[in-house]
Short mmCIF file of N, CA and C in Angstrom, two decimals:
data_model
loop_
_atom_site.label_atom_id
_atom_site.label_comp_id
_atom_site.label_asym_id
_atom_site.label_seq_id
_atom_site.Cartn_x
_atom_site.Cartn_y
_atom_site.Cartn_z
N MET B 1259 21.80 -61.01 34.78
CA MET B 1259 20.69 -61.09 35.68
C MET B 1259 21.12 -60.49 37.01
N SER B 1260 20.26 -59.70 37.63
CA SER B 1260 20.62 -59.04 38.88
C SER B 1260 20.24 -59.90 40.07
N ARG B 1261 21.04 -59.76 41.08
CA ARG B 1261 20.77 -60.50 42.30
C ARG B 1261 19.76 -59.73 43.15
N PRO B 1262 18.95 -60.40 43.93
CA PRO B 1262 18.02 -59.69 44.82
C PRO B 1262 18.80 -59.03 45.97
N ASN B 1263 18.38 -57.87 46.32
CA ASN B 1263 19.01 -57.12 47.41
C ASN B 1263 18.50 -57.67 48.74
N PRO B 1264 19.41 -58.09 49.63
CA PRO B 1264 18.94 -58.66 50.90
C PRO B 1264 18.30 -57.62 51.82
N PHE B 1265 18.53 -56.35 51.54
CA PHE B 1265 17.95 -55.31 52.39
C PHE B 1265 16.56 -54.89 51.96
N ASP B 1266 16.07 -55.43 50.83
CA ASP B 1266 14.73 -55.09 50.37
C ASP B 1266 13.64 -55.75 51.22
N GLU B 1267 13.90 -56.91 51.73
CA GLU B 1267 12.92 -57.64 52.52
C GLU B 1267 13.32 -57.58 53.99
N PRO B 1268 12.37 -57.42 54.89
CA PRO B 1268 12.71 -57.42 56.32
C PRO B 1268 13.17 -58.80 56.76
N ALA B 1269 14.12 -58.82 57.68
CA ALA B 1269 14.67 -60.08 58.16
C ALA B 1269 13.70 -60.81 59.08
N GLY B 1270 12.85 -60.08 59.75
CA GLY B 1270 11.92 -60.69 60.69
C GLY B 1270 10.61 -59.92 60.68
N PRO B 1271 9.78 -60.23 61.64
CA PRO B 1271 8.50 -59.51 61.69
C PRO B 1271 8.73 -58.02 61.98
N VAL B 1272 7.97 -57.20 61.30
CA VAL B 1272 8.09 -55.75 61.46
C VAL B 1272 7.19 -55.31 62.60
N ARG B 1273 7.79 -54.60 63.57
CA ARG B 1273 7.01 -54.10 64.69
C ARG B 1273 6.67 -52.64 64.47
N ALA B 1274 5.51 -52.26 64.94
CA ALA B 1274 5.09 -50.87 64.82
C ALA B 1274 5.92 -50.01 65.78
N GLU B 1275 6.08 -48.75 65.41
CA GLU B 1275 6.81 -47.82 66.27
C GLU B 1275 6.06 -47.68 67.60
N PRO B 1276 6.78 -47.63 68.70
CA PRO B 1276 6.08 -47.43 69.98
C PRO B 1276 5.48 -46.02 70.04
N GLN B 1277 4.36 -45.94 70.69
CA GLN B 1277 3.69 -44.64 70.84
C GLN B 1277 4.53 -43.75 71.73
N ARG B 1278 4.58 -42.47 71.37
CA ARG B 1278 5.27 -41.51 72.21
C ARG B 1278 4.45 -41.30 73.49
N PRO B 1279 5.11 -41.02 74.57
CA PRO B 1279 4.35 -40.74 75.80
C PRO B 1279 3.46 -39.51 75.59
N SER B 1280 2.32 -39.50 76.24
CA SER B 1280 1.37 -38.41 76.04
C SER B 1280 1.90 -37.08 76.57
N ILE B 1281 2.88 -37.11 77.45
CA ILE B 1281 3.41 -35.88 78.03
C ILE B 1281 4.19 -35.08 76.98
N SER B 1282 4.66 -35.71 75.92
CA SER B 1282 5.49 -35.02 74.95
C SER B 1282 4.71 -34.59 73.71
N ARG B 1283 3.42 -34.55 73.77
CA ARG B 1283 2.64 -34.14 72.62
C ARG B 1283 2.85 -32.68 72.30
N GLU B 1284 2.75 -32.38 71.04
CA GLU B 1284 2.89 -31.00 70.60
C GLU B 1284 1.55 -30.28 70.66
N VAL B 1285 1.62 -28.99 70.81
CA VAL B 1285 0.42 -28.15 70.89
C VAL B 1285 0.29 -27.40 69.57
N ASP B 1286 -0.92 -27.38 69.03
CA ASP B 1286 -1.17 -26.62 67.82
C ASP B 1286 -1.74 -25.26 68.24
N PHE B 1287 -0.95 -24.21 68.05
CA PHE B 1287 -1.35 -22.90 68.51
C PHE B 1287 -2.35 -22.24 67.57
N GLY B 1288 -2.22 -22.46 66.30
CA GLY B 1288 -3.08 -21.80 65.34
C GLY B 1288 -2.71 -20.32 65.21
N PRO B 1289 -3.60 -19.53 64.66
CA PRO B 1289 -3.27 -18.11 64.48
C PRO B 1289 -3.27 -17.31 65.78
N LYS B 1290 -3.77 -17.87 66.86
CA LYS B 1290 -3.80 -17.15 68.14
C LYS B 1290 -2.42 -17.00 68.76
N VAL B 1291 -1.41 -17.65 68.18
CA VAL B 1291 -0.06 -17.50 68.69
C VAL B 1291 0.45 -16.08 68.47
N LEU B 1292 -0.15 -15.37 67.53
CA LEU B 1292 0.24 -13.99 67.29
C LEU B 1292 -0.05 -13.11 68.51
N VAL B 1293 -1.13 -13.41 69.23
CA VAL B 1293 -1.45 -12.67 70.45
C VAL B 1293 -0.33 -12.84 71.48
N ALA B 1294 0.15 -14.07 71.63
CA ALA B 1294 1.24 -14.33 72.57
C ALA B 1294 2.52 -13.64 72.11
N ALA B 1295 2.79 -13.66 70.83
CA ALA B 1295 4.01 -13.02 70.32
C ALA B 1295 3.97 -11.51 70.54
N VAL B 1296 2.82 -10.90 70.31
CA VAL B 1296 2.69 -9.45 70.53
C VAL B 1296 2.82 -9.14 72.03
N ALA B 1297 2.26 -9.98 72.89
CA ALA B 1297 2.37 -9.75 74.34
C ALA B 1297 3.82 -9.86 74.80
N ILE B 1298 4.58 -10.78 74.22
CA ILE B 1298 6.01 -10.89 74.55
C ILE B 1298 6.73 -9.62 74.12
N LEU B 1299 6.41 -9.13 72.93
CA LEU B 1299 7.03 -7.89 72.44
C LEU B 1299 6.66 -6.71 73.33
N VAL B 1300 5.40 -6.62 73.74
CA VAL B 1300 4.97 -5.53 74.63
C VAL B 1300 5.70 -5.62 75.97
N LEU B 1301 5.92 -6.83 76.45
CA LEU B 1301 6.66 -7.00 77.70
C LEU B 1301 8.10 -6.51 77.56
N LEU B 1302 8.72 -6.75 76.44
CA LEU B 1302 10.08 -6.26 76.22
C LEU B 1302 10.11 -4.73 76.07
N VAL B 1303 9.10 -4.17 75.42
CA VAL B 1303 9.02 -2.71 75.29
C VAL B 1303 8.77 -2.07 76.66
N ALA B 1304 7.95 -2.73 77.49
CA ALA B 1304 7.66 -2.19 78.82
C ALA B 1304 8.91 -2.14 79.69
N ALA B 1305 9.89 -2.96 79.38
CA ALA B 1305 11.12 -2.98 80.19
C ALA B 1305 11.95 -1.72 80.02
N ILE B 1306 11.72 -0.95 78.96
CA ILE B 1306 12.49 0.30 78.79
C ILE B 1306 11.71 1.52 79.26
N LEU B 1307 10.47 1.32 79.67
CA LEU B 1307 9.65 2.42 80.18
C LEU B 1307 9.81 2.53 81.70
N PRO B 1308 9.47 3.69 82.29
CA PRO B 1308 9.61 3.84 83.75
C PRO B 1308 8.61 2.95 84.51
N TRP B 1309 9.12 2.33 85.59
CA TRP B 1309 8.30 1.45 86.41
C TRP B 1309 8.00 2.03 87.78
N THR B 1310 8.84 2.88 88.28
CA THR B 1310 8.68 3.38 89.64
C THR B 1310 8.51 4.89 89.65
N THR B 1311 8.17 5.41 90.82
CA THR B 1311 7.99 6.86 90.95
C THR B 1311 9.32 7.60 90.82
N GLN B 1312 10.43 6.91 91.08
CA GLN B 1312 11.74 7.54 90.93
C GLN B 1312 12.19 7.55 89.47
N GLY B 1313 11.43 6.92 88.58
CA GLY B 1313 11.76 6.90 87.16
C GLY B 1313 12.65 5.75 86.74
N ALA B 1314 12.80 4.74 87.57
CA ALA B 1314 13.63 3.59 87.21
C ALA B 1314 12.92 2.77 86.14
N THR B 1315 13.66 2.43 85.08
CA THR B 1315 13.09 1.61 84.02
C THR B 1315 13.03 0.15 84.46
N GLY B 1316 12.39 -0.67 83.65
CA GLY B 1316 12.27 -2.08 83.96
C GLY B 1316 13.62 -2.77 84.08
N TRP B 1317 14.56 -2.40 83.21
CA TRP B 1317 15.90 -3.00 83.28
C TRP B 1317 16.62 -2.59 84.55
N GLN B 1318 16.44 -1.35 84.97
CA GLN B 1318 17.05 -0.91 86.23
C GLN B 1318 16.43 -1.63 87.42
N VAL B 1319 15.14 -1.92 87.33
CA VAL B 1319 14.47 -2.66 88.40
C VAL B 1319 15.02 -4.08 88.47
N VAL B 1320 15.23 -4.71 87.32
CA VAL B 1320 15.78 -6.06 87.28
C VAL B 1320 17.18 -6.09 87.90
N LEU B 1321 17.96 -5.08 87.59
CA LEU B 1321 19.33 -5.04 88.10
C LEU B 1321 19.41 -4.62 89.56
N GLY B 1322 18.30 -4.18 90.15
CA GLY B 1322 18.25 -3.87 91.57
C GLY B 1322 18.85 -2.53 91.92
N ASP B 1323 18.51 -1.51 91.17
CA ASP B 1323 18.99 -0.17 91.50
C ASP B 1323 18.54 0.23 92.90
N PRO B 1324 19.30 1.06 93.57
CA PRO B 1324 18.91 1.49 94.91
C PRO B 1324 17.56 2.23 94.88
N GLY B 1325 16.78 2.00 95.90
CA GLY B 1325 15.47 2.64 95.99
C GLY B 1325 14.34 1.83 95.40
N VAL B 1326 14.64 0.70 94.77
CA VAL B 1326 13.60 -0.15 94.18
C VAL B 1326 13.20 -1.17 95.23
N THR B 1327 11.89 -1.27 95.47
CA THR B 1327 11.40 -2.22 96.48
C THR B 1327 11.44 -3.64 95.94
N ALA B 1328 11.19 -4.59 96.81
CA ALA B 1328 11.35 -6.01 96.46
C ALA B 1328 10.28 -6.51 95.50
N LEU B 1329 9.04 -6.09 95.65
CA LEU B 1329 7.98 -6.63 94.80
C LEU B 1329 8.13 -6.27 93.33
N PRO B 1330 8.42 -5.02 92.97
CA PRO B 1330 8.65 -4.76 91.55
C PRO B 1330 9.86 -5.51 90.99
N ARG B 1331 10.88 -5.68 91.82
CA ARG B 1331 12.05 -6.42 91.35
C ARG B 1331 11.71 -7.89 91.13
N LEU B 1332 10.96 -8.49 92.06
CA LEU B 1332 10.54 -9.88 91.90
C LEU B 1332 9.67 -10.03 90.65
N PHE B 1333 8.74 -9.10 90.46
CA PHE B 1333 7.88 -9.16 89.28
C PHE B 1333 8.70 -9.03 88.00
N SER B 1334 9.67 -8.13 87.98
CA SER B 1334 10.45 -7.93 86.76
C SER B 1334 11.27 -9.17 86.42
N ILE B 1335 11.82 -9.82 87.44
CA ILE B 1335 12.60 -11.04 87.19
C ILE B 1335 11.69 -12.16 86.69
N LEU B 1336 10.55 -12.34 87.35
CA LEU B 1336 9.61 -13.38 86.91
C LEU B 1336 9.05 -13.09 85.52
N ALA B 1337 8.82 -11.82 85.22
CA ALA B 1337 8.30 -11.46 83.90
C ALA B 1337 9.31 -11.79 82.81
N LEU B 1338 10.58 -11.58 83.09
CA LEU B 1338 11.60 -11.93 82.09
C LEU B 1338 11.76 -13.45 81.97
N VAL B 1339 11.72 -14.14 83.10
CA VAL B 1339 11.92 -15.59 83.07
C VAL B 1339 10.73 -16.30 82.42
N PHE B 1340 9.51 -16.00 82.89
CA PHE B 1340 8.35 -16.72 82.39
C PHE B 1340 7.68 -16.01 81.22
N GLY B 1341 7.57 -14.69 81.31
CA GLY B 1341 6.89 -13.96 80.25
C GLY B 1341 7.66 -13.92 78.94
N VAL B 1342 8.98 -13.86 79.04
CA VAL B 1342 9.79 -13.79 77.82
C VAL B 1342 10.44 -15.14 77.51
N ALA B 1343 11.27 -15.64 78.42
CA ALA B 1343 12.05 -16.84 78.13
C ALA B 1343 11.19 -18.10 78.01
N ALA B 1344 10.35 -18.37 79.00
CA ALA B 1344 9.52 -19.58 78.95
C ALA B 1344 8.49 -19.50 77.83
N SER B 1345 7.94 -18.30 77.60
CA SER B 1345 6.98 -18.15 76.52
C SER B 1345 7.64 -18.36 75.16
N ALA B 1346 8.83 -17.82 74.97
CA ALA B 1346 9.54 -18.02 73.71
C ALA B 1346 9.91 -19.49 73.52
N ALA B 1347 10.31 -20.14 74.60
CA ALA B 1347 10.62 -21.58 74.51
C ALA B 1347 9.37 -22.39 74.16
N ALA B 1348 8.24 -22.02 74.72
CA ALA B 1348 7.00 -22.75 74.42
C ALA B 1348 6.58 -22.54 72.97
N VAL B 1349 6.74 -21.33 72.46
CA VAL B 1349 6.39 -21.07 71.07
C VAL B 1349 7.32 -21.84 70.14
N MET B 1350 8.60 -21.86 70.46
CA MET B 1350 9.56 -22.51 69.56
C MET B 1350 9.49 -24.03 69.62
N THR B 1351 9.29 -24.61 70.79
CA THR B 1351 9.27 -26.07 70.89
C THR B 1351 7.90 -26.67 70.64
N ARG B 1352 6.84 -25.93 70.95
CA ARG B 1352 5.46 -26.39 70.82
C ARG B 1352 5.17 -27.63 71.65
N ARG B 1353 5.94 -27.87 72.66
CA ARG B 1353 5.72 -29.02 73.54
C ARG B 1353 4.75 -28.65 74.65
N TRP B 1354 3.92 -29.62 75.03
CA TRP B 1354 2.91 -29.36 76.03
C TRP B 1354 3.55 -29.01 77.37
N VAL B 1355 4.65 -29.64 77.71
CA VAL B 1355 5.31 -29.37 78.98
C VAL B 1355 5.76 -27.92 79.04
N ALA B 1356 6.35 -27.41 77.96
CA ALA B 1356 6.79 -26.01 77.93
C ALA B 1356 5.60 -25.07 78.02
N VAL B 1357 4.50 -25.42 77.38
CA VAL B 1357 3.28 -24.60 77.46
C VAL B 1357 2.75 -24.58 78.89
N PHE B 1358 2.78 -25.73 79.56
CA PHE B 1358 2.29 -25.79 80.93
C PHE B 1358 3.18 -24.97 81.87
N VAL B 1359 4.49 -25.05 81.69
CA VAL B 1359 5.42 -24.27 82.52
C VAL B 1359 5.19 -22.77 82.28
N ALA B 1360 5.02 -22.38 81.02
CA ALA B 1360 4.77 -20.97 80.71
C ALA B 1360 3.44 -20.52 81.31
N ALA B 1361 2.42 -21.37 81.26
CA ALA B 1361 1.12 -21.01 81.82
C ALA B 1361 1.20 -20.84 83.34
N ALA B 1362 1.79 -21.81 84.01
CA ALA B 1362 1.89 -21.73 85.47
C ALA B 1362 2.76 -20.54 85.89
N GLY B 1363 3.87 -20.35 85.21
CA GLY B 1363 4.76 -19.25 85.54
C GLY B 1363 4.13 -17.89 85.30
N CYS B 1364 3.41 -17.75 84.18
CA CYS B 1364 2.76 -16.46 83.89
C CYS B 1364 1.61 -16.18 84.86
N CYS B 1365 0.93 -17.23 85.33
CA CYS B 1365 -0.13 -17.01 86.31
C CYS B 1365 0.45 -16.52 87.64
N VAL B 1366 1.53 -17.13 88.09
CA VAL B 1366 2.19 -16.68 89.31
C VAL B 1366 2.75 -15.27 89.12
N THR B 1367 3.32 -15.01 87.95
CA THR B 1367 3.88 -13.69 87.66
C THR B 1367 2.81 -12.61 87.63
N SER B 1368 1.62 -12.94 87.13
CA SER B 1368 0.56 -11.93 87.08
C SER B 1368 0.10 -11.55 88.50
N VAL B 1369 0.05 -12.51 89.40
CA VAL B 1369 -0.29 -12.19 90.79
C VAL B 1369 0.81 -11.34 91.42
N THR B 1370 2.05 -11.69 91.16
CA THR B 1370 3.17 -10.90 91.67
C THR B 1370 3.15 -9.50 91.09
N GLY B 1371 2.78 -9.37 89.82
CA GLY B 1371 2.68 -8.05 89.19
C GLY B 1371 1.59 -7.20 89.81
N LEU B 1372 0.48 -7.82 90.16
CA LEU B 1372 -0.58 -7.09 90.83
C LEU B 1372 -0.11 -6.57 92.18
N TRP B 1373 0.65 -7.39 92.91
CA TRP B 1373 1.24 -6.94 94.18
C TRP B 1373 2.24 -5.81 93.95
N ALA B 1374 3.00 -5.89 92.86
CA ALA B 1374 3.99 -4.85 92.58
C ALA B 1374 3.31 -3.52 92.29
N VAL B 1375 2.22 -3.55 91.53
CA VAL B 1375 1.47 -2.32 91.26
C VAL B 1375 0.89 -1.78 92.57
N TRP B 1376 0.35 -2.66 93.39
CA TRP B 1376 -0.21 -2.24 94.67
C TRP B 1376 0.87 -1.62 95.56
N SER B 1377 2.06 -2.23 95.55
CA SER B 1377 3.14 -1.69 96.40
C SER B 1377 3.58 -0.31 95.94
N GLN B 1378 3.49 -0.03 94.65
CA GLN B 1378 3.85 1.30 94.15
C GLN B 1378 2.77 2.32 94.47
N ASN B 1379 1.54 1.87 94.67
CA ASN B 1379 0.47 2.78 95.06
C ASN B 1379 0.53 3.14 96.54
N THR B 1380 1.23 2.35 97.33
CA THR B 1380 1.29 2.62 98.76
C THR B 1380 2.48 3.46 99.17
N VAL B 1381 3.43 3.70 98.26
CA VAL B 1381 4.57 4.57 98.58
C VAL B 1381 4.24 5.99 98.19
N PRO B 1382 4.84 6.97 98.86
CA PRO B 1382 4.57 8.35 98.47
C PRO B 1382 5.08 8.61 97.05
N GLY B 1383 4.27 9.29 96.29
CA GLY B 1383 4.65 9.59 94.91
C GLY B 1383 3.46 9.50 93.98
N ASN B 1384 3.74 9.29 92.73
CA ASN B 1384 2.68 9.27 91.71
C ASN B 1384 2.13 7.90 91.41
N GLY B 1385 2.56 6.87 92.09
CA GLY B 1385 2.07 5.53 91.82
C GLY B 1385 2.96 4.80 90.83
N PRO B 1386 2.47 3.70 90.28
CA PRO B 1386 3.30 2.90 89.37
C PRO B 1386 3.51 3.62 88.04
N GLY B 1387 4.63 3.30 87.42
CA GLY B 1387 4.92 3.88 86.12
C GLY B 1387 4.18 3.15 85.01
N LEU B 1388 4.20 3.75 83.84
CA LEU B 1388 3.51 3.17 82.68
C LEU B 1388 4.07 1.80 82.32
N GLY B 1389 5.38 1.63 82.43
CA GLY B 1389 6.00 0.36 82.09
C GLY B 1389 5.53 -0.78 82.98
N LEU B 1390 5.37 -0.52 84.26
CA LEU B 1390 4.91 -1.54 85.20
C LEU B 1390 3.48 -1.98 84.88
N VAL B 1391 2.62 -1.02 84.61
CA VAL B 1391 1.23 -1.35 84.28
C VAL B 1391 1.16 -2.09 82.95
N LEU B 1392 1.93 -1.65 81.97
CA LEU B 1392 1.94 -2.30 80.66
C LEU B 1392 2.49 -3.72 80.76
N ALA B 1393 3.52 -3.92 81.59
CA ALA B 1393 4.06 -5.25 81.80
C ALA B 1393 3.04 -6.16 82.47
N LEU B 1394 2.29 -5.61 83.43
CA LEU B 1394 1.26 -6.41 84.09
C LEU B 1394 0.18 -6.85 83.10
N VAL B 1395 -0.26 -5.95 82.26
CA VAL B 1395 -1.28 -6.30 81.25
C VAL B 1395 -0.74 -7.36 80.30
N ALA B 1396 0.51 -7.23 79.86
CA ALA B 1396 1.09 -8.20 78.95
C ALA B 1396 1.20 -9.58 79.60
N VAL B 1397 1.59 -9.63 80.88
CA VAL B 1397 1.72 -10.92 81.56
C VAL B 1397 0.35 -11.55 81.78
N VAL B 1398 -0.66 -10.75 82.07
CA VAL B 1398 -2.02 -11.30 82.24
C VAL B 1398 -2.52 -11.88 80.91
N VAL B 1399 -2.26 -11.20 79.81
CA VAL B 1399 -2.64 -11.72 78.49
C VAL B 1399 -1.91 -13.03 78.21
N LEU B 1400 -0.60 -13.06 78.51
CA LEU B 1400 0.15 -14.29 78.31
C LEU B 1400 -0.37 -15.42 79.19
N ALA B 1401 -0.69 -15.11 80.43
CA ALA B 1401 -1.23 -16.14 81.34
C ALA B 1401 -2.53 -16.71 80.80
N ALA B 1402 -3.39 -15.86 80.28
CA ALA B 1402 -4.66 -16.33 79.73
C ALA B 1402 -4.44 -17.19 78.49
N ARG B 1403 -3.54 -16.77 77.62
CA ARG B 1403 -3.27 -17.53 76.39
C ARG B 1403 -2.67 -18.88 76.72
N TRP B 1404 -1.62 -18.89 77.57
CA TRP B 1404 -0.97 -20.16 77.89
C TRP B 1404 -1.90 -21.09 78.66
N ALA B 1405 -2.69 -20.53 79.56
CA ALA B 1405 -3.62 -21.37 80.33
C ALA B 1405 -4.66 -22.01 79.42
N SER B 1406 -5.15 -21.25 78.44
CA SER B 1406 -6.15 -21.84 77.53
C SER B 1406 -5.54 -22.96 76.70
N TRP B 1407 -4.29 -22.81 76.28
CA TRP B 1407 -3.65 -23.89 75.53
C TRP B 1407 -3.29 -25.05 76.43
N ALA B 1408 -2.86 -24.79 77.64
CA ALA B 1408 -2.50 -25.87 78.57
C ALA B 1408 -3.72 -26.68 78.98
N LEU B 1409 -4.85 -26.01 79.16
CA LEU B 1409 -6.07 -26.71 79.59
C LEU B 1409 -6.81 -27.38 78.43
N SER B 1410 -6.44 -27.06 77.20
CA SER B 1410 -7.12 -27.67 76.05
C SER B 1410 -6.44 -28.95 75.59
N ARG B 1411 -5.52 -29.44 76.35
CA ARG B 1411 -4.79 -30.65 75.97
C ARG B 1411 -5.74 -31.84 75.98
N THR B 1412 -5.66 -32.64 74.91
CA THR B 1412 -6.52 -33.84 74.81
C THR B 1412 -5.76 -35.09 75.10
#
């Protein structure tokens, strides 16, 4: 005859698991996450295209090559931090906090990008490069996507 296992029955009253705080809820992106993924890819491709009238690429702007003004450099750094790193972190973790940080950062970055394009239009030359304009469009798309997910939190 077998003995009853003492671990089969609970020793005391069973308590329900505590609810997770609402701040740590996950976000369900659905198929629209592909738009954000493509925008991140476009932002990385824009980094190898020319951003300034002198022909400096996005990576050269990030590294602060001589002749690059402050606004394109600030935009390039913010685009890499929020447009690429924070967006990738938000996609991978699916946490609401990461989505909110990506949304706020991309919104600030899009305004900075608009200033960067404006600053390239005010210097003598041909205006902003294709990479700068493409990066601005990608960051605006990311800002819209992240903001819609951040504001749809229930």
